Every structure is written in C-alpha cells, then in structure tokens.
Coordinates of C-alpha atoms in Angstrom, one line a residue:
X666 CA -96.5 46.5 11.1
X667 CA -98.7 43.4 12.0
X668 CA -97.6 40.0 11.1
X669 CA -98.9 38.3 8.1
X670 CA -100.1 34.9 8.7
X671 CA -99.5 31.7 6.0
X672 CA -101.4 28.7 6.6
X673 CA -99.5 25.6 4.6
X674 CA -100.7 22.3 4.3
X675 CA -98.6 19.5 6.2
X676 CA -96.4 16.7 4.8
X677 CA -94.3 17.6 1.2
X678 CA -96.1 20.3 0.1
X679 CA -95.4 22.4 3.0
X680 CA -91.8 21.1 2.9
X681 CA -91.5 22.3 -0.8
X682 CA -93.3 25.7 -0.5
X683 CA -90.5 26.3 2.1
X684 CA -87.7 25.2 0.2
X685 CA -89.6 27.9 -3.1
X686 CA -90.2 30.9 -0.1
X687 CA -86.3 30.2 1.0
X688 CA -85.2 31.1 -2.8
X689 CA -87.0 34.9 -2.5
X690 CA -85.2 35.5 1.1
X691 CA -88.0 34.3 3.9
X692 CA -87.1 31.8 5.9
X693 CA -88.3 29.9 9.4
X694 CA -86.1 28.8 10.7
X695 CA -87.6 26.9 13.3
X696 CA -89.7 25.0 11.3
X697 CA -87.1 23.3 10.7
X698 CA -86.4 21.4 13.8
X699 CA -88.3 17.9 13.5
X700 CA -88.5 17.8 17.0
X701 CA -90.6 20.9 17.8
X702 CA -94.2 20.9 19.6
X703 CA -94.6 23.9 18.6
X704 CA -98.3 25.2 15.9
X705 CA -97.4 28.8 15.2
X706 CA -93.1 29.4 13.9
X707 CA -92.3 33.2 13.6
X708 CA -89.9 35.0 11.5
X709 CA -89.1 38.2 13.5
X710 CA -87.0 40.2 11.1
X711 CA -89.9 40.5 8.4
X712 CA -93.2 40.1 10.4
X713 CA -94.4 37.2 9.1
X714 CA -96.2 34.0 11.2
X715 CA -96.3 30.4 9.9
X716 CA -98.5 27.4 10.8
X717 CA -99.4 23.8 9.0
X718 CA -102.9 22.4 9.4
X719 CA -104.6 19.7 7.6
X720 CA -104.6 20.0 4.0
X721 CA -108.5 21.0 3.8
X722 CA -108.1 23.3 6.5
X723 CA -106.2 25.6 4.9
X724 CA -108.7 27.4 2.8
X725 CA -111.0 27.8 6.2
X726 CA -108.2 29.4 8.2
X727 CA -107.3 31.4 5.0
X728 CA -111.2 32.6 4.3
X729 CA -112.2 33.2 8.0
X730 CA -108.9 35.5 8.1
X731 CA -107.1 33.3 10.9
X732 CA -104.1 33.0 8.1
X733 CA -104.1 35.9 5.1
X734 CA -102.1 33.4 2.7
X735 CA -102.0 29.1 1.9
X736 CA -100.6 26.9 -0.1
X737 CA -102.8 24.3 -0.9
X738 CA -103.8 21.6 -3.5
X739 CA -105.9 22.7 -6.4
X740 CA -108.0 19.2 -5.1
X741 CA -108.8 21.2 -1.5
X742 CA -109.6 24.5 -3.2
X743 CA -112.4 22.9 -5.4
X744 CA -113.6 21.1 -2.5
X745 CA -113.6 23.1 0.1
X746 CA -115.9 26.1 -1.9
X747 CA -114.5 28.4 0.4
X748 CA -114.7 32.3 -0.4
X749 CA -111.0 33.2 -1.4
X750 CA -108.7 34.6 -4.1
X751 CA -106.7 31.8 -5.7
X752 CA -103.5 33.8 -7.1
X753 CA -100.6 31.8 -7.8
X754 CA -100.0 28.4 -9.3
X755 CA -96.8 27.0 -7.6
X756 CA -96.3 24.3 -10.5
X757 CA -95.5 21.7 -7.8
X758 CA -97.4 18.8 -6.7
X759 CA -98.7 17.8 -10.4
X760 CA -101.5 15.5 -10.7
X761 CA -105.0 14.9 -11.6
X762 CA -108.3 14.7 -11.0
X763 CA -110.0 11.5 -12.8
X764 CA -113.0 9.7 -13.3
X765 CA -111.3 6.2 -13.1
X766 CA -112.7 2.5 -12.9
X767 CA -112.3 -1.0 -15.0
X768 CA -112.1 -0.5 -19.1
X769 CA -116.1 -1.7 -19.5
X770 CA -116.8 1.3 -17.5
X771 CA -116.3 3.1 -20.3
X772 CA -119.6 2.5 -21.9
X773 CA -121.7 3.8 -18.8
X774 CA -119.9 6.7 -18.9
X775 CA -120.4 7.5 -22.7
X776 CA -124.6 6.6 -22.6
X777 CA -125.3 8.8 -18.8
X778 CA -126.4 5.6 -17.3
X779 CA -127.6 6.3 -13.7
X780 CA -124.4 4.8 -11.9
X781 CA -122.5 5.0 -8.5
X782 CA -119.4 7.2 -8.0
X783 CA -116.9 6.2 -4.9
X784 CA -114.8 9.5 -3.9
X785 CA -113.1 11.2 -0.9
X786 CA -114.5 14.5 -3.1
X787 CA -118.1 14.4 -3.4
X788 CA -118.5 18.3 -4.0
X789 CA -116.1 17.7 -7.2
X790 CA -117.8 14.7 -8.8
X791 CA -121.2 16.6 -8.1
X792 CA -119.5 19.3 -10.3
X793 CA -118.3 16.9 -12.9
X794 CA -121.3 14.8 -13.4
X795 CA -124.6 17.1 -12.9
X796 CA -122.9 20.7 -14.4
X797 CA -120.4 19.6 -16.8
X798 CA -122.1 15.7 -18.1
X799 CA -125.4 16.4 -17.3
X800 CA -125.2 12.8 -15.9
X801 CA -127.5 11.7 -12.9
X802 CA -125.1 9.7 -10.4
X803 CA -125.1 8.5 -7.1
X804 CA -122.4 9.6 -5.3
X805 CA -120.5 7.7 -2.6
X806 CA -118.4 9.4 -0.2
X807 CA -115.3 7.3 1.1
X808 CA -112.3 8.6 3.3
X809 CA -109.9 5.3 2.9
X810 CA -108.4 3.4 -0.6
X811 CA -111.1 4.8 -3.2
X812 CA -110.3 1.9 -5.4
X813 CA -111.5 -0.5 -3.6
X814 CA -115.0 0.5 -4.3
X815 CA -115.2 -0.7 -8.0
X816 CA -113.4 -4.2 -7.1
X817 CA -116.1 -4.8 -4.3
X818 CA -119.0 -4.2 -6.4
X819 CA -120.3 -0.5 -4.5
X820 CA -119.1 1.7 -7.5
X821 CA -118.9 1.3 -11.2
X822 CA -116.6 4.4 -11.0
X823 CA -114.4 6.3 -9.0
X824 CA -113.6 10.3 -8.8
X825 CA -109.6 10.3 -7.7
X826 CA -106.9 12.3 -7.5
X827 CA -104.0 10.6 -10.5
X828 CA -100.1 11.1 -10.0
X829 CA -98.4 8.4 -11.9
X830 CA -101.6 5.8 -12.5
X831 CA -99.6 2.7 -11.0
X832 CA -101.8 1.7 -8.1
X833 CA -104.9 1.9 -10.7
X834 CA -103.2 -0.6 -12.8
X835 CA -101.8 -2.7 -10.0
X836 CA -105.8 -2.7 -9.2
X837 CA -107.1 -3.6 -12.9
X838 CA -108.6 0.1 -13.2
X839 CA -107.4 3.3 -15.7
X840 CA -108.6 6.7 -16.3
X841 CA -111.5 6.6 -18.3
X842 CA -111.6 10.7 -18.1
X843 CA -109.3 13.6 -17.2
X844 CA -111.5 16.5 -15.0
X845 CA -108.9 18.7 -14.5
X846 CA -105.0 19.3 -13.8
X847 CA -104.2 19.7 -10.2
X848 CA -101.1 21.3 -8.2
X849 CA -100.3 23.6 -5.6
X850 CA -101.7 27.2 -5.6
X851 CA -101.5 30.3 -3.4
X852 CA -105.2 31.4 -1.5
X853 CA -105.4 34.7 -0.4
X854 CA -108.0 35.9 2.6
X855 CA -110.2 38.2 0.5
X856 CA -109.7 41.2 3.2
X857 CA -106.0 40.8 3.5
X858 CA -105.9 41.1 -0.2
X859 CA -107.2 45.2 0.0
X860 CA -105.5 45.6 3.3
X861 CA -102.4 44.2 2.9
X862 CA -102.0 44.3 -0.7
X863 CA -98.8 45.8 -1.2
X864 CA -96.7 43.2 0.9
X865 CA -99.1 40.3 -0.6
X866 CA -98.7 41.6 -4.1
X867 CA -94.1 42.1 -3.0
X868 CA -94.8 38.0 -2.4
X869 CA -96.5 37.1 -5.4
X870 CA -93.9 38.8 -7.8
X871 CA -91.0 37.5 -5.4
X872 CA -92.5 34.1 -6.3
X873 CA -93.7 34.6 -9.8
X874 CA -89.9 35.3 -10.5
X875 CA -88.6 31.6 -9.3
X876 CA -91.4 29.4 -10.1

C-alpha cells in the first residue's frame, strides 16, 4: 500500500486540522514535538505521510501530486488558481474576504470610478472588480499591513481578509463589501482522487462525521 501524502498549512490551522484528524483515529505523533527539525512526520500503522509548508504552497504541492490531500484557507485556494478538487469545508478558521477602506469610500465604490485597490490578493480583487462589478481598478499588490495603503494616500480601497474587524476600526476603515466567506477546506490532487479514491473518500466521511 503506498503512503498517502497531506500537505497542511503551518501555524493554527495545521494545529487544528490535527486536533479534527485525531477525533477519526489518525494521529502523528511526532508532529508533536516542538522541538523537531524534521519536514516529512510519518504514521506507520496506516500509511500515511505529513508535511506543513507555507500556507500558498499547499495547493502547488497538492496539484503537482507531491502531497494527494491539504488543508488550506478558502483565501489560498482562490488565489492560488491551482487545478484541484476542493472537497470538504472544515468550518474552522472563519473569516472574510472584504473590500474595506474609510466610510467616503463608499461612493466610489457604488458609481465604478476608476480607483486603486491595495491587497496581498491581486488574482481575487481582479475577480471581484472586472467579473463580478464590471469596475475598472488599478490594483496594488502589497505583502505587509494592507491598511496602511488607504491612510497613506496609495489606495482608496483595500481587498483583505476580515476576522473580527477591530484593527480596521482601530485604523478609521470598515467593510464597505463582503466578497465571500472564507475557512478551511480540504484539496484533493485531481489523480489521487481516481487512484486513491476509496481511502480518500474513508477520510472524507470519517471527517464529514465530526465536523
């Protein structure tokens, strides 16, 4: 039998999808130990292979077949436009996906004025504003605090990923619209899926049943 391979993103949401897998009987144990150097942790007894990457790695590993399974954000699945199934919500890591800046914004927004969009996701506010607005923008990709850009004058908006809303406010910015709902979600490799499919699809219903 040959090992399945999960790709998870680092930091909580690898810690949680853990904790969820732990509930439906597979565990790795050696993931555990903070103090490891190790990339790949194995689990023996049922054949299975774990490693954490960067968050928008996942979905490469998980389409070129170097993992069959991730758990990602919906965020890096939109973003990455990587060929993949998406099969499972996990219902964890709830947030959203907003068009945010200061309230006068608003009113660009609303007449499709030609303005500039700040965002660490350029390939989801190209979405947003040219497929579902119709709304010619120029968009600005940034990797550090997004909402800076409005409060410095190089954005009138900004595309960002919304958990609670507090650092928006602490900034004098809101939501001015919602693009969609965001949380974790299973990726399958598209081969693995055929090849694989009974184990996969085992998984899927072992998780479907705790979530």
């Amino acid at each position: 039998m040959r090992y399945l391979t999960f790709a998870l993103g680092k930091g909580r949401l690898a810690k949680k999808t853990l904790e969820l897998f732990e509930k439906i009987g597979i565990t790795c144990e050696e993931m555990k130990d903070p103090d490891s150097r190790k990339l790949i942790f194995v689990n023996e007894e049922l054949k299975l292979k774990f490693f954490l990457s960067k968050g928008p790695d996942v979905p490469t590993y998980v389409e070129y077949g170097a993992a069959d399974i991730g758990v990602v954000g919906k965020d890096t699945i939109l973003e990455e436009q990587r060929k993949l199934y998406e099969v499972l919500d996990l219902g964890f890591g709830k947030c959203r996906m907003c068009v945010c800046g200061p309230a006068g914004a608003r009113e660009l927004l609303k007449h499709q004025e030609l303005i500039r969009v700040a965002t660490k996701y350029p390939n989801i506010a190209k979405d947003y504003f040219y497929n579902q607005k119709h709304q010619t923008v120029e968009i600005i990709k940034l990797n550090g605090s997004i909402e800076l850009a409005p409060i410095v004058g190089l954005s009138e908006v900004i595309v960002d990923i919304v958990e609670t809303g507090s650092t928006l406010r602490e900034n004098g910015l809101e939501v001015l619209e919602e693009i969609c709902p965001l949380s974790a979600r299973v990726v399958v490799n598209q081969v693995s899926m055929k090849m694989e499919n009974e184990r996969i699809a085992r998984i899927l219903t072992d998780l479907k049943s705790v979530i």
